[in-house]
PDB file of C-alpha atoms in Angstrom:
ATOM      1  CA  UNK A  18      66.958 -12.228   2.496  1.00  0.00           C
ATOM      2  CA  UNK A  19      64.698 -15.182   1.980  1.00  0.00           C
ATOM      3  CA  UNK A  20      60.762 -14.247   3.107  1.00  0.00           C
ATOM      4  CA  UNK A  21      59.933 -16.232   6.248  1.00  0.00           C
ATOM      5  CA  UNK A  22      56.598 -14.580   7.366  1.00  0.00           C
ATOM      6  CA  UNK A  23      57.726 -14.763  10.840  1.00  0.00           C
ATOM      7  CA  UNK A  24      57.203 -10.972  12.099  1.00  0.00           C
ATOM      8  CA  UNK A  25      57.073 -10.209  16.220  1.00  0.00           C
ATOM      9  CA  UNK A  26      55.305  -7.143  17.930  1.00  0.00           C
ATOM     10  CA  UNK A  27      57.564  -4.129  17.315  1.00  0.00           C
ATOM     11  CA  UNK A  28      60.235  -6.334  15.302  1.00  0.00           C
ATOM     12  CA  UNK A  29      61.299  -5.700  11.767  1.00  0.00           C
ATOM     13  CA  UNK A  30      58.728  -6.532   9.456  1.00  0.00           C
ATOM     14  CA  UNK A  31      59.732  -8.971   6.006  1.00  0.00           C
ATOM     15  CA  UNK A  32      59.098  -8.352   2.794  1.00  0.00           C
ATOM     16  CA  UNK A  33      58.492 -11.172  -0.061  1.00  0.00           C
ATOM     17  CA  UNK A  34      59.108 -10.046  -3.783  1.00  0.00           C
ATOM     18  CA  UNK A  35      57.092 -11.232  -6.268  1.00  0.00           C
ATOM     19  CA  UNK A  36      57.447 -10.431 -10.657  1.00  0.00           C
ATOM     20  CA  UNK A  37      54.869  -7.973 -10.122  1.00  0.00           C
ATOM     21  CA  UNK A  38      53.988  -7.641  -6.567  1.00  0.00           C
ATOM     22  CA  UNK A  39      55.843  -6.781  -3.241  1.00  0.00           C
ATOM     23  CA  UNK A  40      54.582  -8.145  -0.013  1.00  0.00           C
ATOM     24  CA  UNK A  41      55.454  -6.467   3.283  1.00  0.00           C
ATOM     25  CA  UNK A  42      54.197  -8.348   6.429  1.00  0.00           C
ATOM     26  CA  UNK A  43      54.582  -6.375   9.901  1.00  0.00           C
ATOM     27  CA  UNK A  44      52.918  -7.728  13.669  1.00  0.00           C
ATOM     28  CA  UNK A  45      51.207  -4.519  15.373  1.00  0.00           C
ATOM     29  CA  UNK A  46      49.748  -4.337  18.582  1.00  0.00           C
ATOM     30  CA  UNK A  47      49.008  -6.093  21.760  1.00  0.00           C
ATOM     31  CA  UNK A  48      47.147  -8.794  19.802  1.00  0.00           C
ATOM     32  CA  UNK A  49      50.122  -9.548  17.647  1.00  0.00           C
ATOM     33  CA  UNK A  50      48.062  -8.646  14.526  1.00  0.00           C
ATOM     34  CA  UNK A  51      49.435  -8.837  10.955  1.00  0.00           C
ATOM     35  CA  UNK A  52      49.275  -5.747   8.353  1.00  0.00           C
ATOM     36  CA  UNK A  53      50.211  -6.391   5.115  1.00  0.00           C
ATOM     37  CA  UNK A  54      50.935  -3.600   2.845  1.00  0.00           C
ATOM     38  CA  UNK A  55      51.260  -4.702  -1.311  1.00  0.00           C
ATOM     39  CA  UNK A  56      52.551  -2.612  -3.560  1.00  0.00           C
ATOM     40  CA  UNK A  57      52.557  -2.622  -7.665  1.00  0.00           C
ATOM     41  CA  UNK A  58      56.152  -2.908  -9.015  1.00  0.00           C
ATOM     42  CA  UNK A  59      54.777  -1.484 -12.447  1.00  0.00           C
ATOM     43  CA  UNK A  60      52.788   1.361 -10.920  1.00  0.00           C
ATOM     44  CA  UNK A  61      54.011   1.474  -7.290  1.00  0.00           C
ATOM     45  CA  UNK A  62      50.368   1.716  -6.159  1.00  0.00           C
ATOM     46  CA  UNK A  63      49.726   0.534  -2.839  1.00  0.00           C
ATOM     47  CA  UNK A  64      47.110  -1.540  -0.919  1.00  0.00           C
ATOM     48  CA  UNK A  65      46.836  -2.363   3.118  1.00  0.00           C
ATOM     49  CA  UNK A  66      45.172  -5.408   4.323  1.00  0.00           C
ATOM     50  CA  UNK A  67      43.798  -4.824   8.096  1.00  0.00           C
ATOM     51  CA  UNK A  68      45.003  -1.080   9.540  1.00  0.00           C
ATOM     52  CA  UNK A  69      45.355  -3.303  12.774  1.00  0.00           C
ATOM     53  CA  UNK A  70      47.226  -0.431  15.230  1.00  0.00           C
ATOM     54  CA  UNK A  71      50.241   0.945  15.804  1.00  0.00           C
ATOM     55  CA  UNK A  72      49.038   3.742  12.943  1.00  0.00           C
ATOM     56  CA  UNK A  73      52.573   5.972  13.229  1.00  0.00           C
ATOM     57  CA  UNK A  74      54.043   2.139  12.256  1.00  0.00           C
ATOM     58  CA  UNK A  75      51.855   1.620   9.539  1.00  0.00           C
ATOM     59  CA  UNK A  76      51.790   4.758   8.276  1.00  0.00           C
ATOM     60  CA  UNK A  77      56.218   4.606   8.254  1.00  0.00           C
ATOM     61  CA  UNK A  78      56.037   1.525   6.241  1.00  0.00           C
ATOM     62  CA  UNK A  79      53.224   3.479   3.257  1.00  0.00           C
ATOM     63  CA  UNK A  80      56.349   5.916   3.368  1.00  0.00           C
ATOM     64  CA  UNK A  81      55.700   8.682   0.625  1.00  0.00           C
ATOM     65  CA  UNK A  82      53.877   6.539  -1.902  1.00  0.00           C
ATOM     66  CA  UNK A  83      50.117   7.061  -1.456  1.00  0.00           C
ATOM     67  CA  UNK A  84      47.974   4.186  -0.319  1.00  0.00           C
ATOM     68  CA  UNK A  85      44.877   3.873  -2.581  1.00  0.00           C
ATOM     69  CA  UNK A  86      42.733   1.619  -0.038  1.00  0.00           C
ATOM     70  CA  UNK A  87      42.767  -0.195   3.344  1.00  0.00           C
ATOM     71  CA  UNK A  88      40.675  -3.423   2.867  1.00  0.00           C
ATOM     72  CA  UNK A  89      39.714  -4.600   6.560  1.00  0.00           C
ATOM     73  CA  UNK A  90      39.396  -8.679   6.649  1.00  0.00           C
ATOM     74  CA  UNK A  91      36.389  -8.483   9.004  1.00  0.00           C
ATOM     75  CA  UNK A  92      35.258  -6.336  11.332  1.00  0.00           C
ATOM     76  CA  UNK A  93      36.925  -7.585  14.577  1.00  0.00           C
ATOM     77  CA  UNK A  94      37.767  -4.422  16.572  1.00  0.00           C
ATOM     78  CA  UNK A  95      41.926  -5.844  16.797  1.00  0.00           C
ATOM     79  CA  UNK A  96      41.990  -5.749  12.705  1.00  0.00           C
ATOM     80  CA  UNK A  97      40.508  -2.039  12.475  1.00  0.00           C
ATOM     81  CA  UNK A  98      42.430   0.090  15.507  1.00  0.00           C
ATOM     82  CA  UNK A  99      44.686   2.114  13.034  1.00  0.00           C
ATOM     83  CA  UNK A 100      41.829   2.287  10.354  1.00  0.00           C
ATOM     84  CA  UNK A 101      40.598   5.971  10.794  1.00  0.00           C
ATOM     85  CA  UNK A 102      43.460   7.227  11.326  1.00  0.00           C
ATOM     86  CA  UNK A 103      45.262   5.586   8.285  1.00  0.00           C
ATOM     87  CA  UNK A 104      42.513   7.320   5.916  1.00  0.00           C
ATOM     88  CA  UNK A 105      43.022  10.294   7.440  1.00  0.00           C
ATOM     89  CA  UNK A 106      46.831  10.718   6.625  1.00  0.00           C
ATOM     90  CA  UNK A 107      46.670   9.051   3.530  1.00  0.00           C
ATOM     91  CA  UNK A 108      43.071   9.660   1.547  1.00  0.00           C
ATOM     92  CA  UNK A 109      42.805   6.174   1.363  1.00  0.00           C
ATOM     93  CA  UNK A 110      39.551   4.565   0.661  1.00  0.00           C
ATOM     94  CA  UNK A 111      38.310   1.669   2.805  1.00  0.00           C
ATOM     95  CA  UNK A 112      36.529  -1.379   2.010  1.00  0.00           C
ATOM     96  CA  UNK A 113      35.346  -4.455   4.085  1.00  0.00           C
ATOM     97  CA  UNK A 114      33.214  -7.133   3.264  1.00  0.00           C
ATOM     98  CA  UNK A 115      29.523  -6.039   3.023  1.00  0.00           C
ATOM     99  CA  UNK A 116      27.949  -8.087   6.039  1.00  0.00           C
ATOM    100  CA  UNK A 117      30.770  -6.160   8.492  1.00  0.00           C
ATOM    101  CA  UNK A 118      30.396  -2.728   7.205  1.00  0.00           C
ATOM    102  CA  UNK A 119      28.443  -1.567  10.413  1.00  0.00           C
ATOM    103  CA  UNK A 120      30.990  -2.901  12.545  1.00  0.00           C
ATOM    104  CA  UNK A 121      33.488  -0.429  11.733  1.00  0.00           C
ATOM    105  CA  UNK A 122      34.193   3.213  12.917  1.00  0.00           C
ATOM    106  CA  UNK A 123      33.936   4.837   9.814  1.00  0.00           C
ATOM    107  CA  UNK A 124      32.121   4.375   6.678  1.00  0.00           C
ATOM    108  CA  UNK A 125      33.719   1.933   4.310  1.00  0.00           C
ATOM    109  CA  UNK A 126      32.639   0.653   0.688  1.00  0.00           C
ATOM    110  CA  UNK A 127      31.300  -2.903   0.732  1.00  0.00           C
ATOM    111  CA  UNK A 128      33.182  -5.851  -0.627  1.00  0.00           C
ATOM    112  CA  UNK A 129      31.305  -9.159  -2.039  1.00  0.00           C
ATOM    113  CA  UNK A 130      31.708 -12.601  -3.255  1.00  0.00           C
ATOM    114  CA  UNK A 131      33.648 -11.949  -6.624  1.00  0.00           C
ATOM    115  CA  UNK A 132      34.770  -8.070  -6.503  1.00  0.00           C
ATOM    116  CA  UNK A 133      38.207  -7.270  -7.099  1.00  0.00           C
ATOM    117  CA  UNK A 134      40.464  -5.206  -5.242  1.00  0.00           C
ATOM    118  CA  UNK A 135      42.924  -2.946  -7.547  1.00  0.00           C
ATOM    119  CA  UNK A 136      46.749  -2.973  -6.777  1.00  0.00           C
ATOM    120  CA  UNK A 137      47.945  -1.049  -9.617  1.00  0.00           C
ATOM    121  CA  UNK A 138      47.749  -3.672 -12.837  1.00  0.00           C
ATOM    122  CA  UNK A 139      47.286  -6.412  -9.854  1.00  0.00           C
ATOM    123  CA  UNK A 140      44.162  -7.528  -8.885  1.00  0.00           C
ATOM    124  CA  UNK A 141      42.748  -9.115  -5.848  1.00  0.00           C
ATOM    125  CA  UNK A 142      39.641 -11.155  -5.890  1.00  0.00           C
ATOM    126  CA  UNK A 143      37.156 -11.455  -2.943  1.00  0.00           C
ATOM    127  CA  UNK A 144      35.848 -14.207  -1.477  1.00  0.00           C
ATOM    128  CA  UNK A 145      33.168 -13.916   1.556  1.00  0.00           C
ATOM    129  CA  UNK A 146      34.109 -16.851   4.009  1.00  0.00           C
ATOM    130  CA  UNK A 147      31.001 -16.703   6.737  1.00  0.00           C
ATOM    131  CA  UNK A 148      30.863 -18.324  10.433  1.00  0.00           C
ATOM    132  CA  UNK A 149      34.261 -16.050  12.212  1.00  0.00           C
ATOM    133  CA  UNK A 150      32.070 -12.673  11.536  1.00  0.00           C
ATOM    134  CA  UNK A 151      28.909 -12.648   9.122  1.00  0.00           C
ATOM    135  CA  UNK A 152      31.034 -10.703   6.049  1.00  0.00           C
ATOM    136  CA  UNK A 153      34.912 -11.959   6.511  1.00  0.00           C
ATOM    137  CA  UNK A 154      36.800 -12.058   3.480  1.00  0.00           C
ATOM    138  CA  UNK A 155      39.565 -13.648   1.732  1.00  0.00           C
ATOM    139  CA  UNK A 156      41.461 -11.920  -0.781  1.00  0.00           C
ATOM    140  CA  UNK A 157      43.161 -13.657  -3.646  1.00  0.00           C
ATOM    141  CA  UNK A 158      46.150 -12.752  -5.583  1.00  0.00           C
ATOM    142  CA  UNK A 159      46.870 -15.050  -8.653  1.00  0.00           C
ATOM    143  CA  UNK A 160      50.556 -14.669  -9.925  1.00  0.00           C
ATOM    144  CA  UNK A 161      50.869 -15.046 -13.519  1.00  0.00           C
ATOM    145  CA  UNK A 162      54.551 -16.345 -12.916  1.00  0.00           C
ATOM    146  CA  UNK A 163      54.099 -17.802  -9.853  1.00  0.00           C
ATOM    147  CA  UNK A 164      52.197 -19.489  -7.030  1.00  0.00           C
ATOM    148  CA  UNK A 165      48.586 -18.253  -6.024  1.00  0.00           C
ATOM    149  CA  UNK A 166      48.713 -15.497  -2.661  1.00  0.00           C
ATOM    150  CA  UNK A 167      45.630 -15.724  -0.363  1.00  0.00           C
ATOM    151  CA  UNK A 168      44.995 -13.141   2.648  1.00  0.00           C
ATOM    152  CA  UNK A 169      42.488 -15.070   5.063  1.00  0.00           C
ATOM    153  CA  UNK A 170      41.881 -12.564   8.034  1.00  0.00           C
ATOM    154  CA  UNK A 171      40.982 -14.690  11.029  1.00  0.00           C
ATOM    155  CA  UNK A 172      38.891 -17.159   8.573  1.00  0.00           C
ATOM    156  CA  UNK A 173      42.181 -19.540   7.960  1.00  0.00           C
ATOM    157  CA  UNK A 174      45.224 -20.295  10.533  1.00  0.00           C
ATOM    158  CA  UNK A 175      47.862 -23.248  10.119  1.00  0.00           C
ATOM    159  CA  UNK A 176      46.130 -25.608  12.293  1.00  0.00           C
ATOM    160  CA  UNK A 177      42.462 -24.838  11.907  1.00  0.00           C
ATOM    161  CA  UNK A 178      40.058 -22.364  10.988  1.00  0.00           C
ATOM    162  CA  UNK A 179      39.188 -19.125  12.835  1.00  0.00           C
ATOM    163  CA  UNK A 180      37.196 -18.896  15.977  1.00  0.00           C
ATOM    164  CA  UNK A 181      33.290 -19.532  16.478  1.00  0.00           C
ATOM    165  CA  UNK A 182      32.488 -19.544  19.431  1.00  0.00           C
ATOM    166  CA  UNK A 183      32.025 -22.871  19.340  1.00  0.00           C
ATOM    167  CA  UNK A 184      28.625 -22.558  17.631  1.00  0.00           C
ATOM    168  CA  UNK A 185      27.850 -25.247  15.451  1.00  0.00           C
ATOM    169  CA  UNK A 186      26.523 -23.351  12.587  1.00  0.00           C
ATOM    170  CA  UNK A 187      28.919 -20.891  12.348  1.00  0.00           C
ATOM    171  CA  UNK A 188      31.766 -23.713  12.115  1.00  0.00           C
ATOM    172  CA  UNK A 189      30.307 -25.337  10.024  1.00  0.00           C
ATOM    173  CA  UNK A 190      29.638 -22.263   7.433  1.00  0.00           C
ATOM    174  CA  UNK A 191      33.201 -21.866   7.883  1.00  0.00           C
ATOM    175  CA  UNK A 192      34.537 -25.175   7.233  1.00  0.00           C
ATOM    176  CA  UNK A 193      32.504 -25.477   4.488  1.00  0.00           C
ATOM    177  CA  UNK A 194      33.744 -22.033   2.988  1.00  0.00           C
ATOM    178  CA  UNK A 195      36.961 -22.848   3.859  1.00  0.00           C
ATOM    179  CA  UNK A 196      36.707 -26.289   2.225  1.00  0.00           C
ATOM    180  CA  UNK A 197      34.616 -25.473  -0.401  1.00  0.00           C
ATOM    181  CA  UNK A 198      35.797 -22.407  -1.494  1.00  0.00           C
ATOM    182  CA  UNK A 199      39.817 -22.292  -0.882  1.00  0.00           C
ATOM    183  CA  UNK A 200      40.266 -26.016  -0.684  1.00  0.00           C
ATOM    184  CA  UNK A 201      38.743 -27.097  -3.449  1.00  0.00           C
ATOM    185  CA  UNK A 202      39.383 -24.215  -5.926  1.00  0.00           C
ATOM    186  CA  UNK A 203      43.033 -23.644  -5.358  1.00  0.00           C
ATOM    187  CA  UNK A 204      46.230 -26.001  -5.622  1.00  0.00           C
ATOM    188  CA  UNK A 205      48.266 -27.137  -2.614  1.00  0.00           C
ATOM    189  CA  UNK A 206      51.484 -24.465  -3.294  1.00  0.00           C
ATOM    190  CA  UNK A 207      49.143 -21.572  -2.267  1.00  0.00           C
ATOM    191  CA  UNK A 208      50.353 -19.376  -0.216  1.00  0.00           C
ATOM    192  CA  UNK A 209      48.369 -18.067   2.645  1.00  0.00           C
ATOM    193  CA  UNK A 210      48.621 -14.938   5.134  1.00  0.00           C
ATOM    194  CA  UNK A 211      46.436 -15.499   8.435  1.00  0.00           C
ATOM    195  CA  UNK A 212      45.506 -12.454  10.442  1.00  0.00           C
ATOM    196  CA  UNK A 213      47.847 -13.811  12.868  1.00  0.00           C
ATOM    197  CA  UNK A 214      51.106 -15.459  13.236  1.00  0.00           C
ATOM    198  CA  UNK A 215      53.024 -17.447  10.461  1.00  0.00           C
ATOM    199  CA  UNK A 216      51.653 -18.303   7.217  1.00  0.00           C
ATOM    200  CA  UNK A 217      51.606 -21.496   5.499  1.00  0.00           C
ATOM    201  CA  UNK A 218      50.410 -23.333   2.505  1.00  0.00           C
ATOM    202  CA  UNK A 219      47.296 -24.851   1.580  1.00  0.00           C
ATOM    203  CA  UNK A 220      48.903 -28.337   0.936  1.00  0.00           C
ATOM    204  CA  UNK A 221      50.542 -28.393   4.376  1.00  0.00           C
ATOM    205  CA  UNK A 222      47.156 -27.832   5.903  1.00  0.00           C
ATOM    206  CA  UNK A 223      44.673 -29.691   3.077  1.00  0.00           C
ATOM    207  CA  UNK A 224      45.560 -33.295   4.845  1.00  0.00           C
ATOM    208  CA  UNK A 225      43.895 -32.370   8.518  1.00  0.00           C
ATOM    209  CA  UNK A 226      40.890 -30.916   7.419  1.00  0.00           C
ATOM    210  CA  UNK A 227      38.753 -34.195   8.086  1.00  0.00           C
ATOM    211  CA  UNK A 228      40.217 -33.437  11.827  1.00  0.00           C
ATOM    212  CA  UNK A 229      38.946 -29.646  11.850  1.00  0.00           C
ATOM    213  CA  UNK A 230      35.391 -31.127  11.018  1.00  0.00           C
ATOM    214  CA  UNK A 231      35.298 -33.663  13.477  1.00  0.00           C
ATOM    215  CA  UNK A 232      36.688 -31.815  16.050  1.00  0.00           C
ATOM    216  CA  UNK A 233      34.017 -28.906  15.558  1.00  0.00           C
ATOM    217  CA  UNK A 234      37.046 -26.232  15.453  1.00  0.00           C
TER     218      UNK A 234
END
């Protein structure tokens, strides 16, 4: 089956198989969040992005093979409902980005601008996007034989960037993260996972970002 990203509330989630990576994208909750579990194919070491709800769900889809960390995108209370129980079952050890540690229920290691996140002989490298929440992160997964993969939380949707209450400054932190640090940096085939709905690329959404600035959203 061809990946689609296209995952409902309670529906079957996809999976997207990369040389040395596999991808599994399932919606959770009332929120229609997105969990993403990545798994090593060398090592079969595994990695969740956002422990959003739904923990018997999530905890299914980890199956048998251990989890060696949850990273949390930010510290939104609809990313982080599954979290403690998650590390209970499976020893896992959490991370967020360093600004939202406090916002979480249980103690997690901080993430900043740079670190990298293990996935067996995969890496994942932060990237602190401010303005949604003071310490959201991006995580980015550079392919050797393929595209580039980027997890954006709530920072990065197709059509716009996350929400700020429409406060000025925090847009425009995040635009200018957004531009400046994802925009700029990476080529238009990358591949991005929002914290909700469908994913797209960064070329499809690279020519509207003049209207995100001068629309203030």
């Amino acid at each position: 089956m061809t990946y689609t990203g296209d995952v409902t509330p309670g529906g079957t989630p996809d999976v997207r198989d990369l040389d040395r990576l596999t991808i599994t994208k399932v919606s959770v909750g009332p929120m229609d969040n997105n969990a993403y579990l990545l798994r090593c194919r060398e090592t079969g070491e595994q990695v969740l992005i956002d422990a959003a709800n739904e923990a018997p769900r999530l905890l299914e889809l980890i199956g048998d093979g251990g989890l060696a960390s949850v990273v949390t995108t930010h510290q939104h209370m609809d990313h982080w409902v599954a979290l403690e129980e998650v590390v209970a079952k499976t020893g896992a050890r959490p991370l967020v980005g360093a600004e939202d540690a406090e916002g979480l229920p249980i103690e997690a290691a901080p993430l900043r601008e740079g670190d990298t996140v293990p996935v067996g002989s995969c890496a994942l490298e932060v990237i602190h996007l401010r303005g949604h929440t003071p310490g959201s992160i991006a995580l980015l997964y550079r392919d050797p034989s393929g595209v580039p993969h980027l997890w954006t939380g709530d920072s990065l949707f197709p059509g716009g960037v996350g929400n700020t209450n429409q406060d000025p400054e925090r847009f425009g932190q995040l635009i200018d993260d957004v531009e400046g640090k994802l925009f700029d940096r990476l080529p238009d085939e990358t591949w991005f996972y929002p914290g909700h709905g469908k994913d797209s690329t960064l070329g499809a959404e690279r020519p509207a970002l003049p209207q995100w600035r001068a629309r203030g959203w």
